[in-house]
Each structure stands twice: as C-alpha cells, then as structure tokens.
Short mmCIF file of C-alpha atoms in Angstrom, two decimals:
data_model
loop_
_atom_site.label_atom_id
_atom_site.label_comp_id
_atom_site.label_asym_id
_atom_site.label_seq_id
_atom_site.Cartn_x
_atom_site.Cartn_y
_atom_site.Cartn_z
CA UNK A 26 -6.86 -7.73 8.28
CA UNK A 27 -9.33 -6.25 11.15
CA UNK A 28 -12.25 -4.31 9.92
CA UNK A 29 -13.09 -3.46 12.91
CA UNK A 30 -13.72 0.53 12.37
CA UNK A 31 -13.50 -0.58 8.79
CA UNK A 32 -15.42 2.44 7.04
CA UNK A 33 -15.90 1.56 3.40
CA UNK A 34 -17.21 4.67 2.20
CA UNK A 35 -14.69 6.90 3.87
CA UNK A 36 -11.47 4.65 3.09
CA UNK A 37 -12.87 4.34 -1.26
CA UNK A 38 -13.24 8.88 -0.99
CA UNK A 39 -9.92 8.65 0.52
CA UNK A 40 -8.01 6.89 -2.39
CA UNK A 41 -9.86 8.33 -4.62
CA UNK A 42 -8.58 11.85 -3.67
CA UNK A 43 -4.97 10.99 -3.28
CA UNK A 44 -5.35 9.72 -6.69
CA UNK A 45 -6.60 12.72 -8.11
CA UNK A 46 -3.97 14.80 -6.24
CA UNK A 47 -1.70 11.93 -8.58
CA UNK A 48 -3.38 12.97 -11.50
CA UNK A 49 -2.70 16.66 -11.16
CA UNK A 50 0.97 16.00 -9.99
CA UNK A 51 1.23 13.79 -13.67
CA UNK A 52 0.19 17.27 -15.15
CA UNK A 53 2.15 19.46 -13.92
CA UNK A 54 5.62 17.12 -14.25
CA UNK A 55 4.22 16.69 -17.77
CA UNK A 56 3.93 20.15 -18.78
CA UNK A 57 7.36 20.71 -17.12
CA UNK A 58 8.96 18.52 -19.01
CA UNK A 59 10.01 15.91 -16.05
CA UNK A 60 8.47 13.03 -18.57
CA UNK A 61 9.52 9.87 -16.40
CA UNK A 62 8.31 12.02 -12.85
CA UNK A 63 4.93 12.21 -14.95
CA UNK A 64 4.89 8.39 -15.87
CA UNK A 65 5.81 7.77 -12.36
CA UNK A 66 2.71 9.69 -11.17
CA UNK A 67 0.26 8.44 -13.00
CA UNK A 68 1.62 5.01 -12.25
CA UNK A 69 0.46 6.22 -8.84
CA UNK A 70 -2.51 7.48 -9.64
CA UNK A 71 -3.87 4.07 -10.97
CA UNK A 72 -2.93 2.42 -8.40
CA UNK A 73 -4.84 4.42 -5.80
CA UNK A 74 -8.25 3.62 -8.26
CA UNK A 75 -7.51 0.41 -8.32
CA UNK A 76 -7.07 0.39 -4.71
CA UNK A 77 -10.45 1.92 -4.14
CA UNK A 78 -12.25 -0.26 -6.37
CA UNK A 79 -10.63 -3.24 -4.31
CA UNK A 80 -12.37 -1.74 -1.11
CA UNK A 81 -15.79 -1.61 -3.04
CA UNK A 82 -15.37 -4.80 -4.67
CA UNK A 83 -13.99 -6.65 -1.83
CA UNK A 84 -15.17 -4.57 1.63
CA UNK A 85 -11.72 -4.68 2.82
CA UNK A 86 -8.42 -3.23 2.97
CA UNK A 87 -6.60 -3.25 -0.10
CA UNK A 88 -3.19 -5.86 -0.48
CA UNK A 89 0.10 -3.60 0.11
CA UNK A 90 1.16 -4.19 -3.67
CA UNK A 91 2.01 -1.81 -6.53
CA UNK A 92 1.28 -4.37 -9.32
CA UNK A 93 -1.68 -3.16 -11.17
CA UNK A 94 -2.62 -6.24 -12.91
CA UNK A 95 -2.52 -8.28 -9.65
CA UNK A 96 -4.77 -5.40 -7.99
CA UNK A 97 -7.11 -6.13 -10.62
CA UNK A 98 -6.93 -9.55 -10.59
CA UNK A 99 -7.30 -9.82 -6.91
CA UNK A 100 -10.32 -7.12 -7.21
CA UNK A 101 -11.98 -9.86 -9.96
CA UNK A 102 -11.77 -7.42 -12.97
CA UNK A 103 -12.52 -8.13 -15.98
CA UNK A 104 -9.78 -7.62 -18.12
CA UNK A 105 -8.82 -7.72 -22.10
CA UNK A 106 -5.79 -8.50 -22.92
CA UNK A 107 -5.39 -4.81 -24.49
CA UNK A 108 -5.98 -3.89 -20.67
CA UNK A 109 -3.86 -6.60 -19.45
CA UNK A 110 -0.70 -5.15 -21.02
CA UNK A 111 -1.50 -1.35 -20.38
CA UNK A 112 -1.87 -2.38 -16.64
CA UNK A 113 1.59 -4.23 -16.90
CA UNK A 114 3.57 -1.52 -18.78
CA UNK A 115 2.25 1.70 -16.62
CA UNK A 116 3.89 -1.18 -13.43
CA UNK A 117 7.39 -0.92 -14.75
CA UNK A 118 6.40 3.05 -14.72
CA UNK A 119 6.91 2.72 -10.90
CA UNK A 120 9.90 0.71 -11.02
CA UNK A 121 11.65 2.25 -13.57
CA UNK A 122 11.44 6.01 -12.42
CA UNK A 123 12.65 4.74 -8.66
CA UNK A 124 15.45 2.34 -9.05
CA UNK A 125 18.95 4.09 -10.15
CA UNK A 126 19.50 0.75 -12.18
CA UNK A 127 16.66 1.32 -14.50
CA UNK A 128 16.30 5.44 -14.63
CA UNK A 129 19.07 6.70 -17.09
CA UNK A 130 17.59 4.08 -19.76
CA UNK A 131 13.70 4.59 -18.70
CA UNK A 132 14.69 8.68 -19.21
CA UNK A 133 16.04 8.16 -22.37
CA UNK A 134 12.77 6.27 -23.34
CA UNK A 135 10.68 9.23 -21.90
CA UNK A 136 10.38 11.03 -24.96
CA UNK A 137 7.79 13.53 -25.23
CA UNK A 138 6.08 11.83 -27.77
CA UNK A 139 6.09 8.42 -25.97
CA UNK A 140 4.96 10.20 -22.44
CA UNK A 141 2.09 11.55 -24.46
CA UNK A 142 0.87 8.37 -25.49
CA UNK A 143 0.93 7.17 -22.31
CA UNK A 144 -0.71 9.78 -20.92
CA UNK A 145 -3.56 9.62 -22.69
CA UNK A 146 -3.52 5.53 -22.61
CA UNK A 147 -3.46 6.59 -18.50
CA UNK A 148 -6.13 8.67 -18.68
CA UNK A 149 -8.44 6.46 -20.68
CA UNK A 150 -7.73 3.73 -17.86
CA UNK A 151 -8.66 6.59 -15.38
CA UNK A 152 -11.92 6.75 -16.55
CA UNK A 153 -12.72 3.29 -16.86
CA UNK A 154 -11.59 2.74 -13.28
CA UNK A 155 -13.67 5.33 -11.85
CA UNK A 156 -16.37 4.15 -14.01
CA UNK A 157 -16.07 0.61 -12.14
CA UNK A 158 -16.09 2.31 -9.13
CA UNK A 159 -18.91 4.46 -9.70
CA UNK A 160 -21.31 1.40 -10.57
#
C-alpha cells in the first residue's frame, strides 16, 4: 500500500477507539440478552486491537482480513497455543453471527453461561492486546 500521508499515530488512536466503541456495544447486547450480537462484537473489537498493533508493529496499513490469528501472525506475535485457539474460536464469532447458514445453531450455543465465558476470555485478550500496544 502507499504511505504516503501514512500517519501512524493517528491511524493506531483511530482503531483503538472504534474498538472500544466494540467493547461497549459487546456490553450492552450482553446485558440485553442478544448473546451471539455480543460475541459478534467483541469479535470486532479484537480485531480492531489487533489491527492497531499491526500499524505499530509493522508502520503500515493493516491486511483487509478478519482472521485474528493471521492478524497476529502477520503482526509477529507471540502466541501460546492457549492464545492460539482463543484467537481462532472468537473468528468463527464473526462468521457464525453473520451467515444465515451458521446463526440458528451458533444461537442455540449462545447460552448465557457460555457468552459469559467468553466474555471474560475476550476481555482478558483485550488487555493483553492493548498491553502490546502500549509497549
């Protein structure tokens, strides 16, 4: 891509923001009960981190993907394997809660309980994100 304008600092705030706007939108659809919207959103959220630790990491646009274990493979993140499979299960977040194939099933799955593992699992990858980000 052309970095030509490219302005590192300004583009890592920006998806930083939006993800926080993510975050608050996986609140609210959790506490309203819309378990798979909330999944979906913080599917989104992570992505956007992940995305801004690409443009610290890499001083250039981030790839047009949604797969967060290839985002932080192409960032060069370290990764467990514990992280490895968190990263690949909050994926099929995204493509579960938007394809009419998958939704009934990935619905069904939401459970309260279950969404409030994952949450929690999400939010714990939050922090480790922005941690990366922040060194």
């Amino acid at each position: 891509m052309d970095n030509n304008g490219f302005d590192k600092d300004k583009l890592i705030k920006y998806w930083i923001d939006d993800s926080e706007d993510d975050y608050d939108t996986m609140i609210v659809m959790y506490n309203s009960k819309r378990y798979y919207w909330a999944l979906f959103a913080g599917h989104l959220m992570l992505e956007k981190l992940l995305k801004a630790y690409f443009v610290k990491a890499k001083f250039d646009y981030p790839p047009l993907i949604h797969n967060l274990l290839r985002l932080a493979e192409k960032s060069e993140i370290k990764l467990t394997n514990k992280r490895k499979e968190e990263l690949i299960t909050v994926t099929a977040f995204n493509i579960n809660a938007r394809y009419d194939d998958y939704k009934t099933s990935f619905k069904l799955k939401c459970t309260p309980e279950y969404t409030a593992e994952w949450i929690e699992k999400m939010e714990e990858l939050r922090k480790w994100i922005k941690g990366l980000i922040l060194q």
